[in-house]
Coordinates of C-alpha atoms in Angstrom, one line a residue:
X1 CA -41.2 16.2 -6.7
X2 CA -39.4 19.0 -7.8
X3 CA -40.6 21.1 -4.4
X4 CA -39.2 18.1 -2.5
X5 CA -35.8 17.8 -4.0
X6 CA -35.2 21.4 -3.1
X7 CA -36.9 21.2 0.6
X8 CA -34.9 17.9 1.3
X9 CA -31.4 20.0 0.0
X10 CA -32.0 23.3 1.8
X11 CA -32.9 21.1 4.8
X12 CA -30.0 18.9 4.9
X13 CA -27.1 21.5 3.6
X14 CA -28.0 24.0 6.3
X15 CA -27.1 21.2 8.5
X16 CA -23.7 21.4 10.6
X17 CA -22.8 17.8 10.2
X18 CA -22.7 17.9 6.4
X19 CA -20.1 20.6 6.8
X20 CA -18.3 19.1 8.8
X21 CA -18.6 15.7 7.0
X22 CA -17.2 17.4 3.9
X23 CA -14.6 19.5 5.7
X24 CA -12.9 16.3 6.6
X25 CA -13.1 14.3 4.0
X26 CA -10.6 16.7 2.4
X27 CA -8.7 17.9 5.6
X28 CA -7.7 14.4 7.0
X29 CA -6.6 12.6 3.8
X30 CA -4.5 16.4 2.6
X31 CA -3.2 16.5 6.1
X32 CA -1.5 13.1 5.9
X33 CA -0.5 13.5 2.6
X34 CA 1.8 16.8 4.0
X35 CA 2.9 15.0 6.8
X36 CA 3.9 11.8 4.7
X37 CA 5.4 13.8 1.8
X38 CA 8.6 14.3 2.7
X39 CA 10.2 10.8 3.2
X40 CA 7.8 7.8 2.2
X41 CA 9.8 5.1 2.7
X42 CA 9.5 2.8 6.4
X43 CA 12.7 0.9 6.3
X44 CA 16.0 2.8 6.1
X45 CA 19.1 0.9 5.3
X46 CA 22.5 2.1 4.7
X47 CA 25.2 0.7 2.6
X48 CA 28.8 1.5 3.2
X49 CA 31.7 0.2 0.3
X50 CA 35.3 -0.5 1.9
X51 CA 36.1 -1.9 -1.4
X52 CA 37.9 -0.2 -4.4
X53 CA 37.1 -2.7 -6.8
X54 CA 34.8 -2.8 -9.5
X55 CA 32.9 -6.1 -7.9
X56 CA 32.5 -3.6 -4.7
X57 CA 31.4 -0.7 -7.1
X58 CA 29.2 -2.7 -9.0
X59 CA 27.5 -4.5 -5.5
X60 CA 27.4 -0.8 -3.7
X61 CA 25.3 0.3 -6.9
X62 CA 22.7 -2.4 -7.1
X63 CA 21.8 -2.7 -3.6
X64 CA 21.2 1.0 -4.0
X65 CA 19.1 0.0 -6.9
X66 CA 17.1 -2.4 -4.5
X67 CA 15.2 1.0 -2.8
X68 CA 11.6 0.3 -3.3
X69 CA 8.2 2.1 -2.1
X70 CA 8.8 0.7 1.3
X71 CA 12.0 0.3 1.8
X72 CA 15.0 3.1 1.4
X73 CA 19.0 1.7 1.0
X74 CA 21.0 4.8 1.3
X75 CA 24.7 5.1 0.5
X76 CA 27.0 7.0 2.7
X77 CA 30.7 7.5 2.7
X78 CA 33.3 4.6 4.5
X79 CA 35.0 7.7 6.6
X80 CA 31.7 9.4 7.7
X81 CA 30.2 6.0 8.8
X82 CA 33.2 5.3 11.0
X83 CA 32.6 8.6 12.3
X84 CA 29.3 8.7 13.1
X85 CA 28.5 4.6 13.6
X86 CA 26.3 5.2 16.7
X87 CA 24.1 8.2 15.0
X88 CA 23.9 6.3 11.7
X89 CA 22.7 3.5 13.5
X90 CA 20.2 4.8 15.7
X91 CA 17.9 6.0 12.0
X92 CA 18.8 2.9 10.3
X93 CA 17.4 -0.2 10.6
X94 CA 20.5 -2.0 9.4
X95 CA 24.0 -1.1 7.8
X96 CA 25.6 -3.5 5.4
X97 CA 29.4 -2.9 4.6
X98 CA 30.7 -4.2 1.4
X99 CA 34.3 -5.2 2.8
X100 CA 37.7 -4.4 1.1
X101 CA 38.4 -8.0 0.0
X102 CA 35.2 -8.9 -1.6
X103 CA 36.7 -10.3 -4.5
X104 CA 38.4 -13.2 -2.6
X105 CA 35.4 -13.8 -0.3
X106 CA 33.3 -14.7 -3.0
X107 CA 36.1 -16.8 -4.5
X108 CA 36.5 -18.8 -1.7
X109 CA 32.8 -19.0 -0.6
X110 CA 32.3 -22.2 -2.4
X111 CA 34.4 -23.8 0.0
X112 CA 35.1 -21.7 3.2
X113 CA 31.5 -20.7 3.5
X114 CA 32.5 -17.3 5.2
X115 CA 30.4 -14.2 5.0
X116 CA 30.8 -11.9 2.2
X117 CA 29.7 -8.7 3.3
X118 CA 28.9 -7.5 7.3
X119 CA 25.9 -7.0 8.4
X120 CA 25.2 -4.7 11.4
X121 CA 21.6 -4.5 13.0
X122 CA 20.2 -3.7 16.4
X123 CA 17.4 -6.4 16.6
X124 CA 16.4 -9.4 14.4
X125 CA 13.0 -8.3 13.5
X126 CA 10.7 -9.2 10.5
X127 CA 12.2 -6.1 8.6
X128 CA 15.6 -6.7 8.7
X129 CA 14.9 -10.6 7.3
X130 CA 12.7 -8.7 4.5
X131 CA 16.1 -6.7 4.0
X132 CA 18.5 -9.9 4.2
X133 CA 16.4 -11.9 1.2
X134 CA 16.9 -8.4 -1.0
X135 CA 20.7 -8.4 -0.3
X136 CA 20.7 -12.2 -0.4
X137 CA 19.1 -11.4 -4.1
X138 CA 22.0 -8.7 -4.9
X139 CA 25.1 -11.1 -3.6
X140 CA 23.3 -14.5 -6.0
X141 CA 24.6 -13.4 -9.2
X142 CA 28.0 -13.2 -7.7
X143 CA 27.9 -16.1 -6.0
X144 CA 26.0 -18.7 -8.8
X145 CA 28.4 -17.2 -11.4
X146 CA 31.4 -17.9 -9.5
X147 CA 30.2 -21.8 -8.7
X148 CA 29.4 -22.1 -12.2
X149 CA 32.8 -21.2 -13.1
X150 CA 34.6 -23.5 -10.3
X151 CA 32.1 -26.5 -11.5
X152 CA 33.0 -25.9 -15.1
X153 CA 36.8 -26.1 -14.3
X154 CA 36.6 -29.3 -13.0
X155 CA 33.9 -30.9 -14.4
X156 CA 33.6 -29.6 -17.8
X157 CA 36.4 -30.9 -20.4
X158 CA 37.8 -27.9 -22.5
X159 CA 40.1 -27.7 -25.4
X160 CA 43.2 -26.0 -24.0
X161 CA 42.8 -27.2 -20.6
X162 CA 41.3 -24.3 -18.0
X163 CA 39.1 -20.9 -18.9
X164 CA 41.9 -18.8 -16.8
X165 CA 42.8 -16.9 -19.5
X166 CA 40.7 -13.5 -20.3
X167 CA 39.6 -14.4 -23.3
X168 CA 38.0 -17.7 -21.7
X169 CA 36.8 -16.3 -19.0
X170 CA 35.1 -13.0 -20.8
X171 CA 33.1 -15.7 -23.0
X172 CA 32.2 -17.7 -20.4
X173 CA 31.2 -14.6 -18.4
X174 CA 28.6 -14.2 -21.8
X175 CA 27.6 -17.4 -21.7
X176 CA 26.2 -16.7 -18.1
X177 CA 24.5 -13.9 -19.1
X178 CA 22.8 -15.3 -21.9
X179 CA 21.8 -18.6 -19.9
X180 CA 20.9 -16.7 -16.7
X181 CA 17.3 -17.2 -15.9
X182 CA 16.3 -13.8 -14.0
X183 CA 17.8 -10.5 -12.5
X184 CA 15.6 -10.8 -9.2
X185 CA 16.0 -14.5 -7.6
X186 CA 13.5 -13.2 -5.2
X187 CA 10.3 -11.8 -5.4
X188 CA 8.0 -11.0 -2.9
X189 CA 4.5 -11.5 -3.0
X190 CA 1.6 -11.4 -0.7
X191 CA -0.7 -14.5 0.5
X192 CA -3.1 -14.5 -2.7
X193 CA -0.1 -14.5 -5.2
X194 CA -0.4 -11.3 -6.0
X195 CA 2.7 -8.9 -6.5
X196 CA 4.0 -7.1 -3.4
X197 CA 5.2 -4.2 -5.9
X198 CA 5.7 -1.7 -2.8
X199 CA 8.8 -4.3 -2.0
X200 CA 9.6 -5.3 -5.5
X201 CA 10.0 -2.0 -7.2
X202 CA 10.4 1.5 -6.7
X203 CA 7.4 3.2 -6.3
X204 CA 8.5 6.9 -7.5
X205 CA 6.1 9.2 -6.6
X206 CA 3.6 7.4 -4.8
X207 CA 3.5 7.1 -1.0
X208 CA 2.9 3.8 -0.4
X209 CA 1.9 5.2 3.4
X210 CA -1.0 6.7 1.5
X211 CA -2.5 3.4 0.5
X212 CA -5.3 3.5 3.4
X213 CA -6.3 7.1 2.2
X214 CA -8.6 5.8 -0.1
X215 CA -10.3 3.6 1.9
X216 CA -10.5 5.8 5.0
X217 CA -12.2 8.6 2.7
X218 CA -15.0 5.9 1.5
X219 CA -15.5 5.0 5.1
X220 CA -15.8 8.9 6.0
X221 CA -18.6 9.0 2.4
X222 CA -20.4 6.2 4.4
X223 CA -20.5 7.9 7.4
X224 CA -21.9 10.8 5.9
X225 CA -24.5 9.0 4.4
X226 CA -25.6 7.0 7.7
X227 CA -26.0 10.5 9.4
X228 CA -27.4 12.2 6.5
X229 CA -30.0 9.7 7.4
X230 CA -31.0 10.7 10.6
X231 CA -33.1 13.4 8.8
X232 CA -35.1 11.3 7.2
X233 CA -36.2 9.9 10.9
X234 CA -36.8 13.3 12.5
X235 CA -38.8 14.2 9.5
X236 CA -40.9 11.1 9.5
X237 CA -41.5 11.4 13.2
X238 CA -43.0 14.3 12.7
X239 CA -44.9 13.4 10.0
X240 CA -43.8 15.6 7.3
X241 CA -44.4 12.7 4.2
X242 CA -48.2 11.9 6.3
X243 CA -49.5 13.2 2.7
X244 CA -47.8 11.3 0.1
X245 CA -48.1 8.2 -1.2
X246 CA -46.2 5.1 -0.4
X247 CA -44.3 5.4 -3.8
X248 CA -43.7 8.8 -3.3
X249 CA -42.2 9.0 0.0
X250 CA -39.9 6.1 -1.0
X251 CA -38.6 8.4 -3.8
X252 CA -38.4 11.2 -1.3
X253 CA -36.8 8.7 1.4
X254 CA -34.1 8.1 -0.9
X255 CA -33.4 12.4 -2.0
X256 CA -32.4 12.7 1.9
X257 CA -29.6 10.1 1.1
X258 CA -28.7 11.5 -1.9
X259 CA -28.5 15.1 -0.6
X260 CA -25.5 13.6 1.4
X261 CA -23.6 10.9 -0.3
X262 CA -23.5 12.9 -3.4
X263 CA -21.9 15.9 -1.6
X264 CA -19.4 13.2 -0.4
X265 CA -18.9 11.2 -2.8
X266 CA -17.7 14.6 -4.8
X267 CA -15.6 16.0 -2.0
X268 CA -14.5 12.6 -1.6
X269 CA -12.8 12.5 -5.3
X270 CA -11.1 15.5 -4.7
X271 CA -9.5 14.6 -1.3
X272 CA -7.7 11.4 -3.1
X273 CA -6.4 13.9 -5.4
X274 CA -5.6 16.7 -2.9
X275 CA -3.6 13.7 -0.5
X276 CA -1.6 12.3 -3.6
X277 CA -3.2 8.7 -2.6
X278 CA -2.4 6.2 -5.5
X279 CA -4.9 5.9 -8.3
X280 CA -4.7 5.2 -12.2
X281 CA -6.4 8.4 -13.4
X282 CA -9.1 10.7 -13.0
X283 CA -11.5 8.8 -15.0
X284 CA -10.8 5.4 -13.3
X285 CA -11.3 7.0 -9.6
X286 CA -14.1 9.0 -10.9
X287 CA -15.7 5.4 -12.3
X288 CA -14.9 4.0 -8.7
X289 CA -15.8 6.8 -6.9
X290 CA -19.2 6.7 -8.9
X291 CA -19.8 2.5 -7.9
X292 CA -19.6 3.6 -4.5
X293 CA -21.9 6.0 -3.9
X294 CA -24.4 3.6 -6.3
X295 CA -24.0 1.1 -3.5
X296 CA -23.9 3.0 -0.8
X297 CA -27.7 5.1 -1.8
X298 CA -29.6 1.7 -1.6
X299 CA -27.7 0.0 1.3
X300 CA -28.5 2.7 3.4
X301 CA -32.1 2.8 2.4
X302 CA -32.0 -0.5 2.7
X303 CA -30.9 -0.3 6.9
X304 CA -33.7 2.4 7.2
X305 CA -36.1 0.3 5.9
X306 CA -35.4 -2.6 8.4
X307 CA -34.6 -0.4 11.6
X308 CA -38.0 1.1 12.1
X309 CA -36.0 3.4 15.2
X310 CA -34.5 6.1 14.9
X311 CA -32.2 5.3 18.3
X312 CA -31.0 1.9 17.1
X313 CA -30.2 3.4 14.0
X314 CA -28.3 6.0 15.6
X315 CA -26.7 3.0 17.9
X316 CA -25.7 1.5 14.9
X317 CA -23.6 4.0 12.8
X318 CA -20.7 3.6 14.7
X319 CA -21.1 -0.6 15.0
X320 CA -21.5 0.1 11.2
X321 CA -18.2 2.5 10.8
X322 CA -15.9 -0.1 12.8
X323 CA -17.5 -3.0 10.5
X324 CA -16.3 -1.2 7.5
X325 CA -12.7 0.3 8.6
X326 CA -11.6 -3.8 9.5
X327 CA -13.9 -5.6 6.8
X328 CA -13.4 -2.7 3.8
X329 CA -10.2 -3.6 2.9
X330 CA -9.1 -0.1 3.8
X331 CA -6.0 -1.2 6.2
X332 CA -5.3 -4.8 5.1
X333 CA -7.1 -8.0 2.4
X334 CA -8.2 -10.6 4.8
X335 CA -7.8 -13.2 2.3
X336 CA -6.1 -15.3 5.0
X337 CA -8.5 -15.1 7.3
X338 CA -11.9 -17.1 6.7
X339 CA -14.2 -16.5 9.3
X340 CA -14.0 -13.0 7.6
X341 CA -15.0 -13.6 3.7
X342 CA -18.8 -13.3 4.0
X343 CA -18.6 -9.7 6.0
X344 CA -15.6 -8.4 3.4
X345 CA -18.3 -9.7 0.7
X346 CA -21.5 -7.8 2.4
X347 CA -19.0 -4.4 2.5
X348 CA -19.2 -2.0 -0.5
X349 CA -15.9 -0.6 0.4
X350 CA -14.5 -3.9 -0.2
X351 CA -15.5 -3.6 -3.9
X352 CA -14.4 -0.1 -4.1
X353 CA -11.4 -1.0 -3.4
X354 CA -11.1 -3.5 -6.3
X355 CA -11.8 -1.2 -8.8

């Protein structure tokens, strides 16, 4: 067996495909990792504060706060906006102005209903109303605090009389704070209940653009392991294994699978790595990494077994590589969609990216 492991190697790493297999595993995911490096964020949005009070301070500062992986709220100056309002708006998606009297809009939002800030946007798109629920979850605290404190003056009997005084007014500002139920009203979350953390928090470091790396790079390991394949075919054809035993050429079917998903699945680590995609550590990709090409060896001798040609198997790679880019969980889940669960449950990639 030993003579075989080394014919099956020499024969299938002489072979251009391999090469060029591995040479994009890492080139494609390190190329858009350089391209994506520099700004990660989709949605731009710009603040501008008009007001000089601390209320306008303190609002400017946590809808700065609000940036997450996705999503970008830049702070620019209330002279250089005015300035510039048509090229600021053309790279923004929307501009929200804190206005100078934003103190007395919020006082008399609980019975004028006006706006309290403006909000200037080109189109109403799914974005901006993404953006609108984040500022709507800024403005709440401001708003709730200052109901709480209208309802309490009129409903709400107190020893001298009203809670206009600072003192008053300071404790009852502590009493809000120590009663209040959550800093983020909203929270986003997509269709399986499961934290939407590119939207909720910041995401530092990691490119949240990358996310697909991971699973494009399996689907690339796949690829190479369908292809390595074809070997196996040409060899059989001409009846290179005519001599060994049933047992044995099994063993020896499986070596020219192995002599190109381990190659890939190696190069594979290193080009999540190399493009900066998101993973926990080393070990935990490496462990992922690992199930993956332990699925991938007998599902492919698996296919070979059943496809007795070697032109429908050819036929089938890319049939096979379109099946795993939409049912591998590589671009989207498709938890919402039904008709879908038994092919994302028949897909390694799917479990891959679980891990």
């Amino acid at each position: 067996m030993r003579y075989w492991l080394y014919a099956v190697c020499k024969r299938t790493f002489i072979q251009p495909f391999l090469l060029i297999s591995l040479i994009l595993i890492i080139a494609l995911p390190l190329m858009l990792g350089i391209q994506l490096k520099e700004d990660s964020h989709i949605i731009h949005v710009i603040v501008v504060n008009e007001s000089s009070s601390e209320t306008g301070a303190e609002l400017y500062e946590k809808l700065l706060s609000k940036s997450s992986g996705l999503i970008l709220f830049d702070g620019i100056d209330d002279d250089y906006f005015k300035k510039n309002t048509e090229k600021i708006m053309s790279s923004a998606e929307a501009v929200y102005i804190i206005p100078k009297d934003i103190d007395e809009r919020i006082a008399d939002f609980h019975t004028k209903r006006n706006g309290i800030i403006t909000a200037v946007r080109s189109e109403d798109e799914l974005s901006v109303r993404i953006i609108d629920e984040m500022v709507y979850g800024a403005l709440y605290d401001y708003i709730a605090e200052d109901m709480a404190l209208r309802y309490v003056e009129k409903y709400v009997e107190i020893s001298d009389g009203d809670i206009s005084g600072a003192s008053e007014a300071d404790e009852f500002h502590d009493k809000y704070e120590s009663y209040r139920a959550a800093e983020v009203p909203f929270i986003f979350e997509h269709a399986d209940g499961s934290a939407f953390y590119e939207l909720n928090e910041d995401t530092g470091d990691k490119n949240p653009l990358l996310s697909p790396v991971k699973g494009l790079i399996a689907v690339l390991i796949v690829l190479a392991a369908l292809t390595g394949g074809i070997l196996w075919y040409e060899d059989r054809d001409r009846s290179v294994f005519i001599r060994l035993t049933p047992g044995r050429r099994h063993l020896v079917h499986v070596m020219y699978i192995l002599a190109t998903a381990l190659p890939a699945s190696v190069t594979g680590l290193v080009g999540v790595f190399a493009a900066g995609a998101e993973t926990d550590s080393f070990f935990h990709e490496s462990i992922a990494m690992a199930a993956l090409f332990l699925m991938i060896v007998p599902l492919v001798f698996l296919i070979q077994l059943l496809i007795k040609d070697r032109r429908i198997y050819m036929a089938l790679i890319p049939a096979l590589t379109i099946y795993n880019l939409f049912c591998g969980s590589v671009f989207a889940e498709l938890d919402g969609v039904g008709a879908l669960q038994p092919l994302r449950l028949c897909n390694p990639l799917y479990y891959y990216m679980q891990i």
